[in-house]
Short mmCIF file of C-alpha atoms in Angstrom, two decimals:
data_model
loop_
_atom_site.label_atom_id
_atom_site.label_comp_id
_atom_site.label_asym_id
_atom_site.label_seq_id
_atom_site.Cartn_x
_atom_site.Cartn_y
_atom_site.Cartn_z
CA UNK V 1 35.87 6.12 -0.35
CA UNK V 2 34.60 8.27 -3.22
CA UNK V 3 36.85 11.01 -4.56
CA UNK V 4 36.47 14.33 -2.73
CA UNK V 5 37.35 17.26 -4.94
CA UNK V 6 38.96 20.45 -3.58
CA UNK V 7 36.82 23.47 -2.77
CA UNK V 8 38.46 25.37 -5.62
CA UNK V 9 36.55 23.16 -8.06
CA UNK V 10 33.11 23.89 -6.62
CA UNK V 11 30.88 25.03 -9.52
CA UNK V 12 29.26 27.91 -7.70
CA UNK V 13 25.85 28.83 -9.04
CA UNK V 14 25.14 25.39 -10.50
CA UNK V 15 23.24 24.00 -7.54
CA UNK V 16 23.02 23.75 -3.77
CA UNK V 17 25.89 22.51 -1.62
CA UNK V 18 24.69 20.29 1.23
CA UNK V 19 27.15 19.37 3.99
CA UNK V 20 27.25 15.61 4.46
CA UNK V 21 29.07 12.67 6.02
CA UNK V 22 30.22 10.11 3.44
CA UNK V 23 29.72 6.58 4.76
CA UNK V 24 31.29 4.69 1.87
CA UNK V 25 31.64 4.98 -1.89
CA UNK V 26 27.88 4.72 -2.39
CA UNK V 27 26.29 6.20 0.70
CA UNK V 28 26.19 9.51 2.54
CA UNK V 29 24.19 11.02 5.36
CA UNK V 30 22.93 14.57 5.55
CA UNK V 31 20.15 16.83 6.79
CA UNK V 32 17.92 18.53 4.25
CA UNK V 33 15.48 21.36 4.82
CA UNK V 34 11.95 20.33 4.00
CA UNK V 35 11.82 22.93 1.22
CA UNK V 36 14.86 21.31 -0.44
CA UNK V 37 13.60 17.80 0.23
CA UNK V 38 10.27 18.29 -1.54
CA UNK V 39 12.07 19.88 -4.50
CA UNK V 40 14.57 17.03 -4.83
CA UNK V 41 12.15 14.19 -4.05
CA UNK V 42 9.29 14.92 -6.41
CA UNK V 43 5.67 14.53 -5.31
CA UNK V 44 4.78 10.85 -5.89
CA UNK V 45 1.17 11.70 -6.73
CA UNK V 46 2.41 13.99 -9.50
CA UNK V 47 4.68 11.26 -10.80
CA UNK V 48 1.74 8.83 -10.98
CA UNK V 49 -0.30 11.30 -13.05
CA UNK V 50 0.34 10.64 -16.78
CA UNK V 51 -0.87 14.12 -17.75
CA UNK V 52 1.77 15.72 -15.53
CA UNK V 53 4.66 13.46 -16.54
CA UNK V 54 3.78 13.82 -20.22
CA UNK V 55 4.62 17.53 -20.09
CA UNK V 56 7.58 17.42 -17.67
CA UNK V 57 10.73 15.54 -18.69
CA UNK V 58 12.29 15.63 -15.20
CA UNK V 59 9.18 14.15 -13.60
CA UNK V 60 8.87 11.60 -16.38
CA UNK V 61 12.45 10.43 -15.76
CA UNK V 62 11.88 10.36 -12.01
CA UNK V 63 8.78 8.19 -12.41
CA UNK V 64 10.65 5.78 -14.67
CA UNK V 65 12.97 5.12 -11.74
CA UNK V 66 10.42 5.44 -8.94
CA UNK V 67 7.96 3.08 -10.62
CA UNK V 68 10.53 0.30 -10.29
CA UNK V 69 11.44 0.84 -6.64
CA UNK V 70 8.23 2.06 -4.94
CA UNK V 71 4.62 1.00 -4.58
CA UNK V 72 1.71 3.17 -5.69
CA UNK V 73 0.14 5.79 -3.46
CA UNK V 74 -3.08 3.92 -2.77
CA UNK V 75 -4.91 2.25 0.10
CA UNK V 76 -3.36 2.41 3.55
CA UNK V 77 -0.31 4.25 2.26
CA UNK V 78 -2.45 7.07 0.87
CA UNK V 79 -4.71 7.31 3.92
CA UNK V 80 -1.73 7.37 6.30
CA UNK V 81 -0.30 10.57 4.81
CA UNK V 82 -2.71 12.88 6.64
CA UNK V 83 -2.32 11.07 9.98
CA UNK V 84 1.48 11.19 9.63
CA UNK V 85 1.35 14.83 8.56
CA UNK V 86 -0.82 15.71 11.55
CA UNK V 87 1.69 13.95 13.80
CA UNK V 88 4.52 16.08 12.34
CA UNK V 89 2.43 19.24 12.60
CA UNK V 90 1.64 18.61 16.27
CA UNK V 91 5.27 17.86 17.02
CA UNK V 92 6.53 20.97 15.26
CA UNK V 93 3.98 23.15 17.08
CA UNK V 94 5.02 21.53 20.39
CA UNK V 95 1.52 20.23 20.90
CA UNK V 96 3.07 16.78 21.19
CA UNK V 97 5.89 16.45 23.70
CA UNK V 98 7.36 13.19 22.41
CA UNK V 99 7.80 12.82 18.67
CA UNK V 100 10.40 12.06 16.01
CA UNK V 101 10.74 10.79 12.46
CA UNK V 102 13.12 8.08 11.24
CA UNK V 103 15.95 8.73 8.83
CA UNK V 104 14.62 8.83 5.28
CA UNK V 105 16.25 6.55 2.69
CA UNK V 106 16.85 8.15 -0.73
CA UNK V 107 18.37 6.88 -3.97
CA UNK V 108 19.88 8.12 -7.22
CA UNK V 109 21.55 6.17 -10.01
CA UNK V 110 24.37 8.63 -10.67
CA UNK V 111 27.19 9.11 -8.21
CA UNK V 112 27.12 12.41 -6.36
CA UNK V 113 29.95 14.91 -6.60
CA UNK V 114 31.69 15.52 -3.28
CA UNK V 115 33.67 18.68 -2.48
CA UNK V 116 35.74 19.92 0.40
CA UNK V 117 34.07 22.90 2.02
CA UNK V 118 35.94 26.21 1.63
CA UNK V 119 36.77 26.41 5.33
CA UNK V 120 38.31 22.95 5.19
CA UNK V 121 35.91 21.68 7.82
CA UNK V 122 33.83 18.98 6.26
CA UNK V 123 32.48 17.73 2.97
CA UNK V 124 29.46 18.66 0.88
CA UNK V 125 27.71 17.26 -2.17
CA UNK V 126 26.21 19.21 -5.03
CA UNK V 127 22.48 19.00 -5.69
CA UNK V 128 21.83 20.50 -9.12
CA UNK V 129 18.43 21.91 -10.21
CA UNK V 130 17.76 19.02 -12.60
CA UNK V 131 18.66 16.30 -10.12
CA UNK V 132 16.04 14.14 -8.48
CA UNK V 133 16.06 11.63 -5.64
CA UNK V 134 13.70 8.71 -5.07
CA UNK V 135 12.65 7.12 -1.79
CA UNK V 136 13.60 3.52 -1.19
CA UNK V 137 12.04 3.92 2.25
CA UNK V 138 10.05 6.72 3.87
CA UNK V 139 7.96 7.94 0.93
CA UNK V 140 4.90 8.36 3.16
CA UNK V 141 7.01 10.50 5.46
CA UNK V 142 8.08 12.67 2.51
CA UNK V 143 4.44 13.28 1.59
CA UNK V 144 3.57 13.91 5.24
CA UNK V 145 6.24 16.61 5.54
CA UNK V 146 4.81 18.31 2.44
CA UNK V 147 1.27 18.06 3.86
CA UNK V 148 2.38 19.60 7.14
CA UNK V 149 4.41 22.36 5.44
CA UNK V 150 1.37 23.38 3.38
CA UNK V 151 -0.41 24.11 6.67
CA UNK V 152 2.55 25.53 8.59
CA UNK V 153 5.00 27.28 6.20
CA UNK V 154 7.72 27.46 8.87
CA UNK V 155 8.04 23.70 8.56
CA UNK V 156 9.82 24.30 5.25
CA UNK V 157 12.85 25.36 7.31
CA UNK V 158 12.84 22.22 9.45
CA UNK V 159 15.60 19.72 8.75
CA UNK V 160 15.06 16.07 7.95
CA UNK V 161 17.73 13.40 8.41
CA UNK V 162 18.34 11.44 5.21
CA UNK V 163 20.64 8.75 3.91
CA UNK V 164 21.37 8.93 0.19
CA UNK V 165 22.52 5.85 -1.70
CA UNK V 166 24.10 6.81 -5.02
CA UNK V 167 25.97 5.28 -7.92
CA UNK V 168 23.87 2.13 -7.71
CA UNK V 169 21.59 0.43 -10.24
CA UNK V 170 17.80 0.56 -10.20
CA UNK V 171 17.72 -3.21 -9.66
CA UNK V 172 19.83 -2.69 -6.52
CA UNK V 173 17.36 -0.07 -5.27
CA UNK V 174 14.43 -2.38 -6.01
CA UNK V 175 16.04 -5.12 -3.92
CA UNK V 176 16.67 -2.66 -1.07
CA UNK V 177 13.00 -1.63 -1.15
CA UNK V 178 12.11 -5.31 -0.77
CA UNK V 179 14.57 -5.82 2.07
CA UNK V 180 13.46 -2.74 4.00
CA UNK V 181 9.78 -3.59 3.70
CA UNK V 182 9.66 -7.37 3.96
CA UNK V 183 12.60 -8.47 6.09
CA UNK V 184 11.87 -6.19 9.03
CA UNK V 185 9.57 -7.67 11.68
CA UNK V 186 6.63 -5.41 12.43
CA UNK V 187 5.92 -5.23 16.18
CA UNK V 188 2.65 -6.80 17.25
CA UNK V 189 -0.14 -4.64 18.65
CA UNK V 190 0.79 -5.45 22.24
CA UNK V 191 4.36 -4.22 21.76
CA UNK V 192 3.12 -1.08 20.03
CA UNK V 193 0.71 -0.32 22.85
CA UNK V 194 3.27 -1.03 25.56
CA UNK V 195 5.68 1.44 23.96
CA UNK V 196 3.10 4.18 23.40
CA UNK V 197 2.79 7.09 25.81
CA UNK V 198 0.88 9.50 23.57
CA UNK V 199 -2.61 7.98 23.87
CA UNK V 200 -4.85 8.73 26.84
CA UNK V 201 -6.26 5.18 26.96
CA UNK V 202 -2.78 3.67 27.08
CA UNK V 203 -1.65 6.06 29.81
CA UNK V 204 -4.71 5.30 31.93
CA UNK V 205 -4.29 1.55 31.36
CA UNK V 206 -0.73 1.81 32.67
CA UNK V 207 -1.89 3.77 35.70
CA UNK V 208 -4.57 1.17 36.40
CA UNK V 209 -1.97 -1.58 36.19
CA UNK V 210 0.32 0.30 38.56
CA UNK V 211 -2.36 1.17 41.11
CA UNK V 212 -4.32 -2.07 41.16
CA UNK V 213 -2.99 -4.67 43.62
CA UNK V 214 -4.49 -7.32 41.36
CA UNK V 215 -2.72 -6.19 38.19
CA UNK V 216 0.58 -4.75 39.43
CA UNK V 217 3.40 -6.63 37.67
CA UNK V 218 0.81 -9.08 36.28
CA UNK V 219 0.15 -7.51 32.86
CA UNK V 220 1.87 -9.03 29.81
CA UNK V 221 3.46 -6.15 27.90
CA UNK V 222 4.68 -7.79 24.70
CA UNK V 223 2.72 -10.93 23.87
CA UNK V 224 -0.44 -11.07 21.79
CA UNK V 225 -1.96 -13.65 24.10
CA UNK V 226 -1.24 -15.34 27.40
CA UNK V 227 0.42 -18.75 27.39
CA UNK V 228 -0.73 -21.67 29.50
CA UNK V 229 2.16 -21.12 31.90
CA UNK V 230 2.21 -17.32 31.87
CA UNK V 231 2.36 -15.71 35.30
CA UNK V 232 0.52 -12.64 33.99
CA UNK V 233 -3.25 -12.31 34.30
CA UNK V 234 -4.06 -10.21 31.24
CA UNK V 235 -2.34 -8.66 28.20
CA UNK V 236 -1.79 -4.92 27.82
CA UNK V 237 -3.98 -5.07 24.69
CA UNK V 238 -6.90 -6.51 26.65
CA UNK V 239 -6.44 -4.03 29.49
CA UNK V 240 -6.33 -1.10 27.08
CA UNK V 241 -9.48 -2.39 25.34
CA UNK V 242 -11.21 -2.35 28.74
CA UNK V 243 -10.09 1.23 29.34
CA UNK V 244 -11.17 2.33 25.85
CA UNK V 245 -14.72 1.04 26.30
CA UNK V 246 -14.81 2.41 29.85
CA UNK V 247 -14.02 5.86 28.48
CA UNK V 248 -16.15 5.94 25.32
CA UNK V 249 -18.57 3.02 25.62
CA UNK V 250 -19.71 0.77 22.76
CA UNK V 251 -17.98 2.97 20.19
CA UNK V 252 -14.70 1.58 21.45
CA UNK V 253 -15.52 -1.95 20.28
CA UNK V 254 -14.59 -1.14 16.70
CA UNK V 255 -11.50 1.01 17.25
CA UNK V 256 -8.82 -1.60 17.89
CA UNK V 257 -5.55 0.10 18.79
CA UNK V 258 -6.49 3.49 17.31
CA UNK V 259 -5.95 6.52 19.59
CA UNK V 260 -9.09 7.98 21.19
CA UNK V 261 -7.86 11.39 22.39
CA UNK V 262 -10.02 13.32 19.93
CA UNK V 263 -13.17 11.76 21.40
CA UNK V 264 -12.28 13.04 24.88
CA UNK V 265 -11.18 16.59 24.10
CA UNK V 266 -11.93 19.08 26.84
CA UNK V 267 -12.16 16.45 29.60
CA UNK V 268 -9.47 16.51 32.28
CA UNK V 269 -7.42 13.31 32.07
CA UNK V 270 -6.95 13.21 35.84
CA UNK V 271 -10.74 13.14 36.25
CA UNK V 272 -11.03 10.29 33.76
CA UNK V 273 -8.30 8.38 35.58
CA UNK V 274 -10.07 8.79 38.92
CA UNK V 275 -13.33 7.38 37.58
CA UNK V 276 -11.58 4.47 35.86
CA UNK V 277 -9.77 3.57 39.09
CA UNK V 278 -12.96 3.94 41.13
CA UNK V 279 -14.85 1.39 39.07
CA UNK V 280 -12.07 -1.00 38.02
CA UNK V 281 -10.11 -1.50 41.24
CA UNK V 282 -13.02 -3.08 43.15
CA UNK V 283 -14.16 -4.91 40.01
CA UNK V 284 -10.74 -6.52 39.64
CA UNK V 285 -10.71 -7.44 43.33
CA UNK V 286 -14.06 -9.15 42.86
CA UNK V 287 -12.74 -11.13 39.87
CA UNK V 288 -9.47 -12.30 41.47
CA UNK V 289 -10.65 -15.94 41.75
CA UNK V 290 -11.49 -15.99 38.03
CA UNK V 291 -8.20 -14.38 37.00
CA UNK V 292 -6.28 -16.85 39.16
CA UNK V 293 -7.75 -19.73 37.15
CA UNK V 294 -7.69 -17.84 33.87
CA UNK V 295 -6.83 -20.95 31.81
CA UNK V 296 -10.28 -22.27 32.70
CA UNK V 297 -12.22 -19.01 32.36
CA UNK V 298 -12.97 -16.34 29.78
CA UNK V 299 -12.44 -13.39 32.10
CA UNK V 300 -9.03 -12.25 30.81
CA UNK V 301 -10.03 -12.35 27.12
CA UNK V 302 -10.01 -8.97 25.34
CA UNK V 303 -13.66 -9.34 24.30
CA UNK V 304 -14.74 -9.91 27.92
CA UNK V 305 -12.56 -7.08 29.23
CA UNK V 306 -14.02 -4.76 26.59
CA UNK V 307 -17.54 -5.84 27.54
CA UNK V 308 -16.87 -5.15 31.21
CA UNK V 309 -15.57 -1.76 30.12
CA UNK V 310 -18.91 -0.92 28.52
CA UNK V 311 -20.62 -1.64 31.85
CA UNK V 312 -18.00 0.45 33.64
CA UNK V 313 -18.66 3.29 31.18
CA UNK V 314 -22.14 3.67 32.65
CA UNK V 315 -20.62 4.69 35.99
CA UNK V 316 -18.85 7.70 34.46
CA UNK V 317 -20.27 11.24 34.57
CA UNK V 318 -21.63 13.05 31.54
CA UNK V 319 -19.35 13.64 29.67
CA UNK V 320 -17.84 11.30 28.56
CA UNK V 321 -21.00 9.24 29.14
CA UNK V 322 -23.75 10.49 26.86
CA UNK V 323 -26.96 11.79 28.37
CA UNK V 324 -28.88 8.97 26.68
CA UNK V 325 -26.84 6.30 28.47
CA UNK V 326 -28.29 5.39 31.86
CA UNK V 327 -25.92 6.00 34.76
CA UNK V 328 -25.33 3.20 37.26
CA UNK V 329 -22.97 2.77 40.21
CA UNK V 330 -19.88 0.63 40.62
CA UNK V 331 -21.92 -1.55 42.99
CA UNK V 332 -24.54 -2.00 40.27
CA UNK V 333 -21.85 -3.31 37.91
CA UNK V 334 -20.67 -5.82 40.48
CA UNK V 335 -24.24 -6.96 41.15
CA UNK V 336 -24.92 -7.42 37.43
CA UNK V 337 -22.03 -9.85 37.03
CA UNK V 338 -22.15 -11.52 40.45
CA UNK V 339 -24.04 -14.62 39.23
CA UNK V 340 -22.09 -15.11 36.00
CA UNK V 341 -20.29 -18.36 35.30
CA UNK V 342 -16.96 -17.45 33.73
CA UNK V 343 -15.99 -21.03 32.84
CA UNK V 344 -14.79 -21.53 29.29
CA UNK V 345 -16.31 -24.97 28.89
CA UNK V 346 -17.92 -27.97 30.52
CA UNK V 347 -19.46 -31.26 29.39
CA UNK V 348 -23.10 -32.18 29.13
CA UNK V 349 -24.68 -35.41 30.38
CA UNK V 350 -23.51 -37.18 27.22
CA UNK V 351 -19.90 -36.13 27.76
CA UNK V 352 -19.96 -33.67 24.87
CA UNK V 353 -18.09 -30.34 25.20
CA UNK V 354 -20.31 -27.32 25.77
CA UNK V 355 -19.76 -23.73 26.82
CA UNK V 356 -22.13 -21.16 28.29
CA UNK V 357 -20.23 -18.63 26.18
CA UNK V 358 -20.63 -20.43 22.83
CA UNK V 359 -21.97 -17.96 20.27
CA UNK V 360 -21.55 -15.15 22.79
CA UNK V 361 -17.78 -14.86 23.22
CA UNK V 362 -16.52 -17.57 20.87
CA UNK V 363 -17.19 -21.06 19.56
CA UNK V 364 -16.46 -24.74 20.17
CA UNK V 365 -13.80 -25.98 17.73
CA UNK V 366 -13.95 -29.39 15.98
CA UNK V 367 -11.49 -30.67 18.60
CA UNK V 368 -13.93 -29.81 21.38
CA UNK V 369 -12.09 -26.79 22.74
CA UNK V 370 -13.70 -23.41 23.30
CA UNK V 371 -12.07 -20.72 21.17
CA UNK V 372 -12.43 -17.08 22.24
CA UNK V 373 -13.47 -14.69 19.47
CA UNK V 374 -12.52 -11.11 18.71
CA UNK V 375 -13.96 -7.87 20.03
CA UNK V 376 -15.49 -6.72 16.74
CA UNK V 377 -17.14 -10.09 16.12
CA UNK V 378 -18.48 -10.87 19.59
CA UNK V 379 -18.34 -7.60 21.53
CA UNK V 380 -22.04 -6.73 21.30
CA UNK V 381 -23.14 -10.26 22.24
CA UNK V 382 -20.88 -10.19 25.29
CA UNK V 383 -22.32 -6.84 26.37
CA UNK V 384 -25.86 -8.22 26.10
CA UNK V 385 -24.91 -11.22 28.23
CA UNK V 386 -23.22 -9.08 30.88
CA UNK V 387 -25.70 -6.22 31.02
CA UNK V 388 -29.07 -7.94 30.60
CA UNK V 389 -29.72 -10.91 32.93
CA UNK V 390 -33.15 -11.41 31.30
CA UNK V 391 -31.81 -11.77 27.75
CA UNK V 392 -31.25 -15.23 26.28
CA UNK V 393 -27.49 -14.73 26.44
CA UNK V 394 -27.69 -13.28 29.93
CA UNK V 395 -29.74 -16.22 31.20
CA UNK V 396 -27.43 -18.75 29.60
CA UNK V 397 -24.24 -17.52 31.27
CA UNK V 398 -26.05 -17.09 34.58
CA UNK V 399 -28.06 -20.31 34.42
CA UNK V 400 -24.80 -22.17 34.00
CA UNK V 401 -23.57 -20.50 37.15
CA UNK V 402 -26.71 -21.45 39.06
CA UNK V 403 -26.44 -25.06 37.90
CA UNK V 404 -22.93 -25.26 39.27
#
């Protein structure tokens, strides 16, 4: 363990003493106020600006280290700062019931000086005015805290949990950046959705699962797709996609797993839930035979579920349904799809593989199997086939059903 000097040797007036818990000779854990954090961990966008670093020796030195252990503030990293900052802001204002931030990982080459606190209870380290720390992980979070504090000054007094690695080389820090960012396994979308309780579409999807006799205990929570021998009928991702398009219509086709709460502001969630249940429970009952042979049908595919959601959206009141979107009943939805053939594939008179859904919901692969496509690619074609029996796509999927 690193040497801990007595309190009598504390150089009062030369910096800020921060209580901490030493973990080993090169690591300590502490909590820093946001105001102190943004002073010690310099703004990365400033450090990437040559005009600023040219006139500031401390920032120039910080960038010399940071440039070797962090990636630039561009692309997704840059765009995520505002979303992360808004998340922090909502949590701090108690507009978001469930929220938290992970422990931030910081680094400095020099070893820190540790001192016994005057009361003998604990240890502190000295953070001098010229010192700087660099993120090996959590740099976006650091920028998000600063963004939030600029809009809510009280956030400067909030405390952030940090781990500081010190007395290590820059090459060590660079390797740790690699390990943190590349060795961890990012959860797939299904896992992320199944763990989320902050988004209205996810909450309603869970309620639909719980209240539908067809879906109860039959929704895959963690996998990206159903296996041949899966006992589940549909993935949570596909079910949420259906709920998203039910709530906001065609707009939902391009949103993926993004939250949709902002698009439904001012509408009572309990009212939305009621309408979703009213249209989807009987629809699912109607489709039980197709779900039960899901390996042979397209019905459980996310693109089909999303397309059905667009039909279901037309049964909702205005809002969220726009005035320009024709309103239909739940019975109308069932009638529209009653003659559809949901089979993935068949064979023509020459024994060649065909599918009524080819070019509508997917394609035939070189091996002769029908491959389901994605929502963004095929969503609009699926909607046309489901909603318009007189369209070419609509006739094809229904003609196949009549032929059978």
